[in-house]
Short mmCIF file of C-alpha atoms in Angstrom, two decimals:
data_model
loop_
_atom_site.label_atom_id
_atom_site.label_comp_id
_atom_site.label_asym_id
_atom_site.label_seq_id
_atom_site.Cartn_x
_atom_site.Cartn_y
_atom_site.Cartn_z
CA MET A 1365 11.63 -21.39 139.04
CA ALA A 1366 11.72 -19.89 136.35
CA ASP A 1367 14.23 -18.58 136.66
CA ALA A 1368 16.55 -20.84 138.11
CA LYS A 1369 20.01 -21.44 138.03
CA VAL A 1370 21.36 -23.40 134.90
CA ILE A 1371 23.81 -26.12 134.65
CA PRO A 1372 25.91 -25.56 131.67
CA PHE A 1373 26.63 -28.99 131.31
CA ASP A 1374 23.38 -30.30 128.22
CA ASP A 1375 23.10 -26.65 126.70
CA ASP A 1376 22.82 -22.92 128.49
CA ARG A 1377 19.12 -22.39 128.47
CA SER A 1378 16.36 -22.29 130.99
CA ARG A 1379 15.38 -24.14 132.55
CA GLY A 1380 10.83 -25.30 133.48
CA SER A 1381 9.70 -25.01 136.70
CA ARG A 1382 7.28 -27.38 138.61
CA GLY A 1383 5.16 -27.28 141.45
CA ALA A 1384 5.93 -28.12 145.55
CA GLY A 1385 4.20 -31.69 147.17
CA SER A 1386 4.47 -34.95 145.99
CA ARG A 1387 1.16 -35.81 144.81
CA ARG A 1388 -0.70 -39.80 143.88
CA ARG A 1389 -2.85 -39.55 141.37
CA GLY A 1390 -6.68 -40.00 141.13
CA SER A 1391 -9.16 -39.74 143.40
CA ALA A 1392 -8.65 -42.99 145.49
CA ALA A 1393 -4.72 -41.88 146.48
CA GLU A 1394 -5.93 -38.84 148.16
CA SER A 1395 -6.89 -40.65 151.23
CA ALA A 1396 -5.56 -43.58 151.40
CA PRO A 1397 -1.87 -43.93 152.80
CA VAL A 1398 1.47 -43.65 150.84
CA GLY A 1399 2.58 -47.29 149.32
CA GLU A 1400 -0.99 -48.90 149.92
CA GLY A 1401 -4.40 -48.20 148.16
CA PRO A 1402 -7.52 -49.93 149.28
CA GLY A 1403 -7.35 -53.20 149.00
CA GLY A 1404 -4.11 -52.41 147.09
CA GLU A 1405 -2.05 -55.51 149.09
CA VAL A 1406 -1.72 -58.89 147.25
CA GLN A 1407 -3.59 -61.19 150.38
CA PRO A 1408 -2.07 -64.15 151.38
CA LEU A 1409 -3.05 -67.58 149.61
CA PRO A 1410 -5.34 -69.66 151.90
CA VAL A 1411 -3.23 -72.61 153.36
CA ARG A 1412 -3.07 -75.85 151.91
CA GLY A 1413 -3.14 -79.56 153.49
CA ALA A 1414 -4.88 -81.20 156.60
CA ALA A 1415 -2.74 -78.44 159.24
CA ALA A 1416 -5.66 -76.17 157.07
CA GLN A 1417 -7.98 -77.97 158.38
CA ASP A 1418 -6.90 -79.72 161.92
CA PRO A 1419 -6.58 -76.95 164.42
CA THR A 1420 -4.25 -78.16 166.91
CA THR A 1421 -1.25 -78.72 164.54
CA ASP A 1422 1.57 -76.63 166.12
CA PRO A 1423 3.28 -74.28 163.51
CA GLU A 1424 6.34 -73.98 165.59
CA GLU A 1425 6.59 -77.98 165.47
CA PRO A 1426 5.54 -79.26 161.59
CA ASP A 1427 5.07 -82.75 161.51
CA GLU A 1428 7.33 -84.39 159.49
CA SER A 1429 6.27 -87.83 159.59
CA PRO A 1430 5.65 -89.37 155.82
CA GLY A 1431 2.67 -87.72 153.82
CA ALA A 1432 2.15 -84.84 155.95
CA ARG A 1433 3.96 -82.84 152.75
CA PRO A 1434 1.59 -83.04 150.55
CA THR A 1435 3.23 -83.41 147.08
CA THR A 1436 2.68 -82.81 142.76
CA GLU A 1437 2.72 -85.01 140.40
CA GLY A 1438 6.82 -83.68 139.52
CA GLY A 1439 7.42 -84.56 143.16
CA GLY A 1440 7.63 -81.53 144.41
CA GLU A 1441 6.03 -79.92 147.42
CA GLU A 1442 2.01 -78.60 146.58
CA GLY A 1443 1.97 -74.63 146.35
CA GLY A 1444 5.24 -73.96 145.03
CA GLU A 1445 5.16 -73.57 141.56
CA ASP A 1446 1.31 -73.27 141.27
CA GLY A 1447 1.53 -71.01 144.01
CA GLY A 1448 4.47 -68.76 143.41
CA LEU A 1449 2.26 -68.52 139.89
CA GLU A 1450 -0.87 -67.40 141.46
CA ARG A 1451 1.57 -64.84 143.95
CA ARG A 1452 2.40 -63.33 140.73
CA VAL A 1453 -0.87 -63.23 138.95
CA ALA A 1454 -1.92 -62.29 142.09
CA ALA A 1455 0.59 -59.47 141.63
CA GLY A 1456 -0.12 -58.12 138.77
CA LEU A 1457 -3.55 -58.17 138.78
CA SER A 1458 -3.24 -55.47 141.97
CA PHE A 1459 -0.85 -53.72 139.79
CA LEU A 1460 -3.17 -53.45 137.03
CA ARG A 1461 -6.07 -52.37 138.90
CA ARG A 1462 -3.91 -49.44 140.98
CA ARG A 1463 -2.86 -47.59 137.54
CA LEU A 1464 -6.19 -48.06 136.48
CA THR A 1465 -7.71 -46.84 139.83
CA GLY A 1466 -4.81 -43.90 139.89
CA ASP A 1467 -3.47 -46.03 143.25
CA TYR A 1468 -0.33 -45.14 142.16
CA GLU A 1469 2.15 -42.40 143.92
CA VAL A 1470 4.89 -39.81 141.94
CA ASP A 1471 6.74 -37.64 143.18
CA ASP A 1472 7.21 -33.72 142.30
CA PHE A 1473 8.67 -34.43 139.47
CA GLY A 1474 6.65 -37.27 138.13
CA TYR A 1475 8.82 -40.18 139.05
CA ASP A 1476 6.98 -43.13 138.91
CA ALA A 1477 8.73 -45.50 141.58
CA GLU A 1478 6.79 -48.97 140.72
CA LEU A 1479 6.27 -48.22 136.95
CA THR A 1480 10.14 -48.06 136.70
CA ASP A 1481 11.05 -51.06 139.04
CA GLN A 1482 7.74 -53.36 137.55
CA VAL A 1483 7.88 -52.37 134.11
CA LEU A 1484 10.06 -49.40 132.62
CA MET A 1485 13.32 -51.56 133.58
CA SER A 1486 11.81 -54.99 133.44
CA LEU A 1487 12.08 -53.02 129.41
CA LEU A 1488 15.33 -51.78 129.31
CA ARG A 1489 17.28 -54.58 130.96
CA PRO A 1490 17.20 -57.04 127.58
CA MET A 1491 19.30 -54.45 126.15
CA TYR A 1492 21.02 -54.03 128.64
CA GLU A 1493 21.89 -58.20 129.59
CA LYS A 1494 21.25 -59.52 126.51
CA TYR A 1495 22.12 -57.01 123.21
CA PHE A 1496 25.06 -54.25 125.16
CA ARG A 1497 26.01 -57.43 127.44
CA VAL A 1498 27.56 -54.72 129.49
CA GLU A 1499 30.15 -55.42 132.31
CA VAL A 1500 29.62 -53.40 135.43
CA LYS A 1501 32.29 -52.46 137.74
CA GLY A 1502 33.03 -50.52 140.48
CA VAL A 1503 29.46 -50.37 141.46
CA GLU A 1504 30.39 -50.40 145.74
CA ASN A 1505 32.23 -46.45 144.94
CA ILE A 1506 28.10 -45.14 144.65
CA PRO A 1507 27.70 -44.48 148.34
CA ALA A 1508 24.98 -47.42 150.14
CA GLN A 1509 22.99 -44.06 151.83
CA GLY A 1510 23.05 -39.85 150.91
CA GLY A 1511 22.79 -37.36 148.04
CA ALA A 1512 25.67 -38.17 145.69
CA LEU A 1513 26.47 -36.71 142.17
CA ILE A 1514 27.64 -38.97 139.18
CA VAL A 1515 29.64 -37.25 136.22
CA ALA A 1516 29.48 -40.09 133.44
CA ASN A 1517 31.15 -39.47 129.72
CA HIS A 1518 28.77 -38.65 126.56
CA SER A 1519 28.52 -40.01 123.38
CA GLY A 1520 26.67 -42.67 120.70
CA THR A 1521 24.49 -40.01 119.08
CA LEU A 1522 21.56 -41.26 121.34
CA PRO A 1523 21.31 -40.96 125.17
CA LEU A 1524 21.84 -44.97 125.67
CA ASP A 1525 24.25 -44.47 127.44
CA GLY A 1526 21.79 -42.78 130.28
CA LEU A 1527 19.30 -44.76 130.54
CA MET A 1528 22.07 -48.30 130.31
CA MET A 1529 23.98 -46.99 133.23
CA GLN A 1530 20.66 -46.52 135.16
CA VAL A 1531 20.03 -49.76 134.76
CA ALA A 1532 23.42 -50.87 136.05
CA VAL A 1533 22.57 -48.52 139.56
CA HIS A 1534 19.72 -50.02 139.27
CA ASP A 1535 19.90 -53.63 138.90
CA HIS A 1536 23.65 -54.00 140.95
CA HIS A 1537 23.79 -51.52 143.44
CA PRO A 1538 23.67 -53.80 146.83
CA ALA A 1539 21.23 -50.85 148.16
CA ASP A 1540 19.19 -50.84 145.23
CA ARG A 1541 19.76 -47.24 144.94
CA HIS A 1542 18.29 -45.35 142.24
CA LEU A 1543 19.92 -42.73 139.85
CA ARG A 1544 18.01 -39.73 139.16
CA LEU A 1545 19.50 -38.31 135.53
CA LEU A 1546 19.16 -34.59 134.49
CA ALA A 1547 18.18 -34.43 131.08
CA ALA A 1548 18.03 -31.53 128.28
CA ASP A 1549 15.02 -29.76 127.55
CA LEU A 1550 15.04 -31.24 124.13
CA VAL A 1551 13.66 -34.51 125.74
CA PHE A 1552 10.93 -33.21 127.65
CA VAL A 1553 9.22 -31.44 124.27
CA LEU A 1554 9.17 -35.03 122.42
CA PRO A 1555 5.61 -36.59 123.12
CA VAL A 1556 6.53 -39.92 124.72
CA VAL A 1557 9.68 -39.37 125.48
CA ASN A 1558 8.39 -36.58 127.57
CA GLU A 1559 6.72 -38.59 129.66
CA LEU A 1560 8.43 -41.64 129.84
CA ALA A 1561 11.42 -39.27 131.20
CA ARG A 1562 10.25 -38.15 133.99
CA LYS A 1563 8.51 -41.31 134.81
CA LEU A 1564 12.23 -42.94 134.99
CA GLY A 1565 13.06 -40.23 137.39
CA HIS A 1566 14.85 -38.18 134.63
CA THR A 1567 14.67 -33.78 135.75
CA LEU A 1568 15.74 -30.97 133.46
CA ALA A 1569 19.88 -30.08 133.86
CA CYS A 1570 18.80 -27.07 136.51
CA ALA A 1571 20.78 -26.21 138.99
CA GLU A 1572 17.35 -25.67 141.50
CA ASP A 1573 16.43 -29.04 140.65
CA ALA A 1574 19.30 -30.77 141.17
CA GLU A 1575 19.56 -29.67 144.21
CA ARG A 1576 16.47 -30.04 145.35
CA LEU A 1577 17.41 -34.04 144.45
CA LEU A 1578 21.12 -34.19 146.38
CA ALA A 1579 18.86 -32.12 149.53
CA GLN A 1580 16.30 -35.74 149.42
CA GLY A 1581 19.82 -37.83 149.61
CA GLU A 1582 19.02 -38.59 145.92
CA LEU A 1583 21.88 -40.36 143.33
CA VAL A 1584 21.75 -37.51 140.42
CA GLY A 1585 23.28 -38.12 137.16
CA VAL A 1586 25.11 -35.81 134.65
CA MET A 1587 26.86 -35.99 131.09
CA PRO A 1588 28.19 -32.31 131.92
CA GLU A 1589 29.21 -33.32 127.65
CA GLY A 1590 25.76 -32.62 126.63
CA PHE A 1591 25.29 -32.00 122.99
CA LYS A 1592 28.68 -31.66 121.91
CA GLY A 1593 29.50 -35.71 123.31
CA ILE A 1594 25.99 -37.48 122.11
CA GLY A 1595 26.44 -35.56 118.62
CA LYS A 1596 30.21 -35.92 117.89
CA PRO A 1597 32.15 -38.05 114.86
CA PHE A 1598 33.47 -41.07 114.73
CA GLY A 1599 36.16 -40.22 114.39
CA GLU A 1600 36.51 -37.98 117.88
CA ARG A 1601 35.51 -41.04 119.80
CA TYR A 1602 36.55 -41.34 123.64
CA LYS A 1603 37.98 -37.99 123.65
CA LEU A 1604 36.21 -35.79 125.90
CA GLN A 1605 34.15 -32.54 125.16
CA ARG A 1606 34.51 -29.40 127.09
CA PHE A 1607 32.40 -29.86 130.44
CA GLY A 1608 30.76 -26.72 130.76
CA ARG A 1609 31.50 -24.20 133.22
CA GLY A 1610 31.58 -26.71 136.21
CA GLY A 1611 27.90 -26.20 137.18
CA PHE A 1612 28.07 -29.41 138.59
CA VAL A 1613 31.23 -29.30 141.14
CA SER A 1614 29.33 -25.82 142.34
CA THR A 1615 25.94 -28.08 142.91
CA ALA A 1616 27.93 -30.94 144.51
CA LEU A 1617 29.94 -27.80 146.44
CA ARG A 1618 26.78 -26.15 147.59
CA GLN A 1619 25.05 -29.83 148.76
CA GLY A 1620 28.46 -31.19 149.65
CA VAL A 1621 28.30 -34.40 148.25
CA PRO A 1622 29.97 -36.38 146.68
CA ILE A 1623 30.99 -37.02 143.07
CA VAL A 1624 31.33 -40.16 141.73
CA PRO A 1625 33.51 -40.01 137.67
CA CYS A 1626 32.25 -42.89 135.21
CA SER A 1627 33.62 -44.12 132.57
CA ILE A 1628 31.05 -45.87 129.93
CA VAL A 1629 32.83 -48.07 127.40
CA GLY A 1630 30.80 -48.99 124.25
CA ALA A 1631 28.30 -46.11 122.99
CA GLU A 1632 30.25 -44.68 121.38
CA GLU A 1633 30.28 -47.43 118.29
CA ILE A 1634 26.46 -48.02 118.64
CA TYR A 1635 26.00 -45.43 115.86
CA PRO A 1636 28.99 -44.77 114.30
CA MET A 1637 28.20 -40.58 112.98
CA ILE A 1638 30.40 -40.14 110.27
CA GLY A 1639 28.37 -36.87 108.67
CA ASN A 1640 25.35 -34.12 110.45
CA SER A 1641 23.14 -32.63 108.02
CA LYS A 1642 23.10 -28.95 110.05
CA THR A 1643 20.31 -28.47 107.15
CA LEU A 1644 17.71 -30.54 108.18
CA ALA A 1645 19.54 -30.65 112.30
CA ARG A 1646 17.64 -26.83 111.60
CA LEU A 1647 14.57 -27.28 109.75
CA LEU A 1648 13.50 -30.00 113.10
CA GLY A 1649 15.17 -28.47 116.12
CA PHE A 1650 17.48 -30.62 117.15
CA PRO A 1651 21.31 -30.20 117.47
CA TYR A 1652 22.65 -32.54 115.17
CA PHE A 1653 21.04 -34.30 112.28
CA PRO A 1654 23.25 -37.66 112.33
CA LEU A 1655 24.32 -39.39 109.45
CA THR A 1656 25.45 -43.07 110.02
CA PRO A 1657 26.91 -45.96 108.55
CA THR A 1658 22.87 -47.18 108.12
CA PHE A 1659 20.86 -44.31 109.30
CA PRO A 1660 18.86 -42.93 107.35
CA TRP A 1661 20.23 -45.04 104.06
CA LEU A 1662 18.36 -47.64 105.17
CA GLY A 1663 15.10 -46.59 106.70
CA PRO A 1664 13.83 -47.54 110.04
CA LEU A 1665 15.97 -50.53 109.71
CA GLY A 1666 19.19 -48.13 110.40
CA ALA A 1667 17.63 -47.01 113.36
CA VAL A 1668 19.00 -50.21 114.84
CA PRO A 1669 21.58 -49.98 117.51
CA LEU A 1670 24.99 -51.62 116.90
CA PRO A 1671 25.40 -54.99 118.98
CA THR A 1672 28.67 -53.80 120.48
CA LYS A 1673 29.73 -55.06 124.16
CA TRP A 1674 29.81 -52.36 126.76
CA THR A 1675 31.80 -51.65 130.01
CA ILE A 1676 30.45 -49.03 132.74
CA GLN A 1677 33.39 -48.08 135.35
CA PHE A 1678 32.44 -45.91 138.63
CA GLY A 1679 35.30 -44.46 140.42
CA GLU A 1680 36.51 -43.28 143.76
CA PRO A 1681 34.24 -40.82 145.16
CA ILE A 1682 36.00 -37.06 145.34
CA PRO A 1683 34.88 -35.62 148.34
CA THR A 1684 33.78 -32.34 149.09
CA ASP A 1685 32.23 -32.06 152.51
CA GLY A 1686 35.70 -30.40 154.10
CA TYR A 1687 34.79 -27.15 151.91
CA ALA A 1688 33.48 -23.86 153.21
CA PRO A 1689 29.78 -23.02 152.21
CA GLU A 1690 31.30 -20.02 149.86
CA ALA A 1691 33.76 -22.62 148.04
CA ALA A 1692 30.67 -23.10 145.47
CA GLU A 1693 31.50 -19.40 144.52
CA ASP A 1694 35.28 -19.80 143.89
CA PRO A 1695 35.72 -19.72 140.04
CA VAL A 1696 39.46 -20.98 140.76
CA LEU A 1697 38.98 -24.45 142.87
CA MET A 1698 34.84 -24.78 140.36
CA PHE A 1699 37.78 -24.89 137.39
CA ASN A 1700 40.67 -27.65 139.48
CA LEU A 1701 37.49 -29.78 140.78
CA THR A 1702 35.78 -29.89 136.66
CA ASP A 1703 39.43 -30.50 135.68
CA GLN A 1704 40.69 -33.37 138.32
CA VAL A 1705 36.68 -35.24 137.34
CA ARG A 1706 37.06 -35.14 133.42
CA GLU A 1707 40.71 -36.11 133.63
CA GLN A 1708 40.16 -38.89 135.92
CA ILE A 1709 37.26 -40.06 133.17
CA GLN A 1710 39.53 -39.47 130.43
CA HIS A 1711 42.17 -42.03 131.97
CA THR A 1712 39.50 -44.42 132.87
CA LEU A 1713 38.14 -43.85 129.26
CA TYR A 1714 42.25 -45.10 127.93
CA LYS A 1715 42.62 -48.13 130.86
CA LEU A 1716 39.19 -49.44 129.27
CA LEU A 1717 39.78 -48.98 125.55
CA VAL A 1718 43.71 -51.11 126.15
CA GLN A 1719 41.97 -54.23 128.28
CA ARG A 1720 39.22 -54.69 125.77
CA ARG A 1721 39.91 -57.63 123.37
CA SER A 1722 36.67 -56.37 120.32
CA VAL A 1723 34.48 -53.68 119.64
CA PHE A 1724 31.51 -56.54 120.36
CA PHE A 1725 32.44 -59.14 122.25
#
């Protein structure tokens, strides 16, 4: 896989490779069935009250006589709030046991579904709901099953837009789908960020990885502007940059999956980039070093994003399953489809900007 073809939407560098076959962490996982560990399930709570003592009670016909339902001092049924709390505590302890013993599953790319659902999404959700107050539109345009490629604009100096898009799909899609983002090499060389990205299901933006995920029926997200979009000056906000050479279209054509355009408004203003220190960027190995009205002048405080109001809209899917297999090598077709996706995203951005009342409200 060292010679994997690169999708040129983030950058044109070659990507890494990975072993095949899903794996489990820890020795206990090697013999345990997928999705459960030894003693991993939360056991049902003991039945309380008279029903637990009287074997003649018919479970199909509960006793409706006065006093048959034990109540708490607050007037609620016994086991309501207390039972719910006990179940949550038991589930939390079971989760911690599995993490400590290594009895959990990750896929070929390092995606940890349990950790993502129960921890990482819970950490991102307050920023999504309370800070950026994201409004989601058109989520029903994302297929309920099977592979699909979601293509979005990229902006904001730091890639928070990709994370917010991932939360939007996770929390709002009626089929509870998960979005797997394709990321640049830089993400996977940064300490801590590398591990978190893997756990969230992100992978390198190379054609082979993207096609494997789509073939497995996954939702794959890509932002073809790459560093050109996320690091553009504030004066060029909401003006889409070049979408590479159409590598994402070629990938969708090979797998016959639909392309879902996605437009994100609000991310451009979280870090207004008024300058770029190329010297510092070169020394640190970054594609750019942003200068904003608050960073680096206010130190760590300047790294706090502005609380803008976001809108994420998923557009009508563009089908690709009607093309012949050799269409993936047709440069004219790839150019036309790339331009179609780009124009649809740009048009929606302009429409959302006209409808927006304020950057912050």
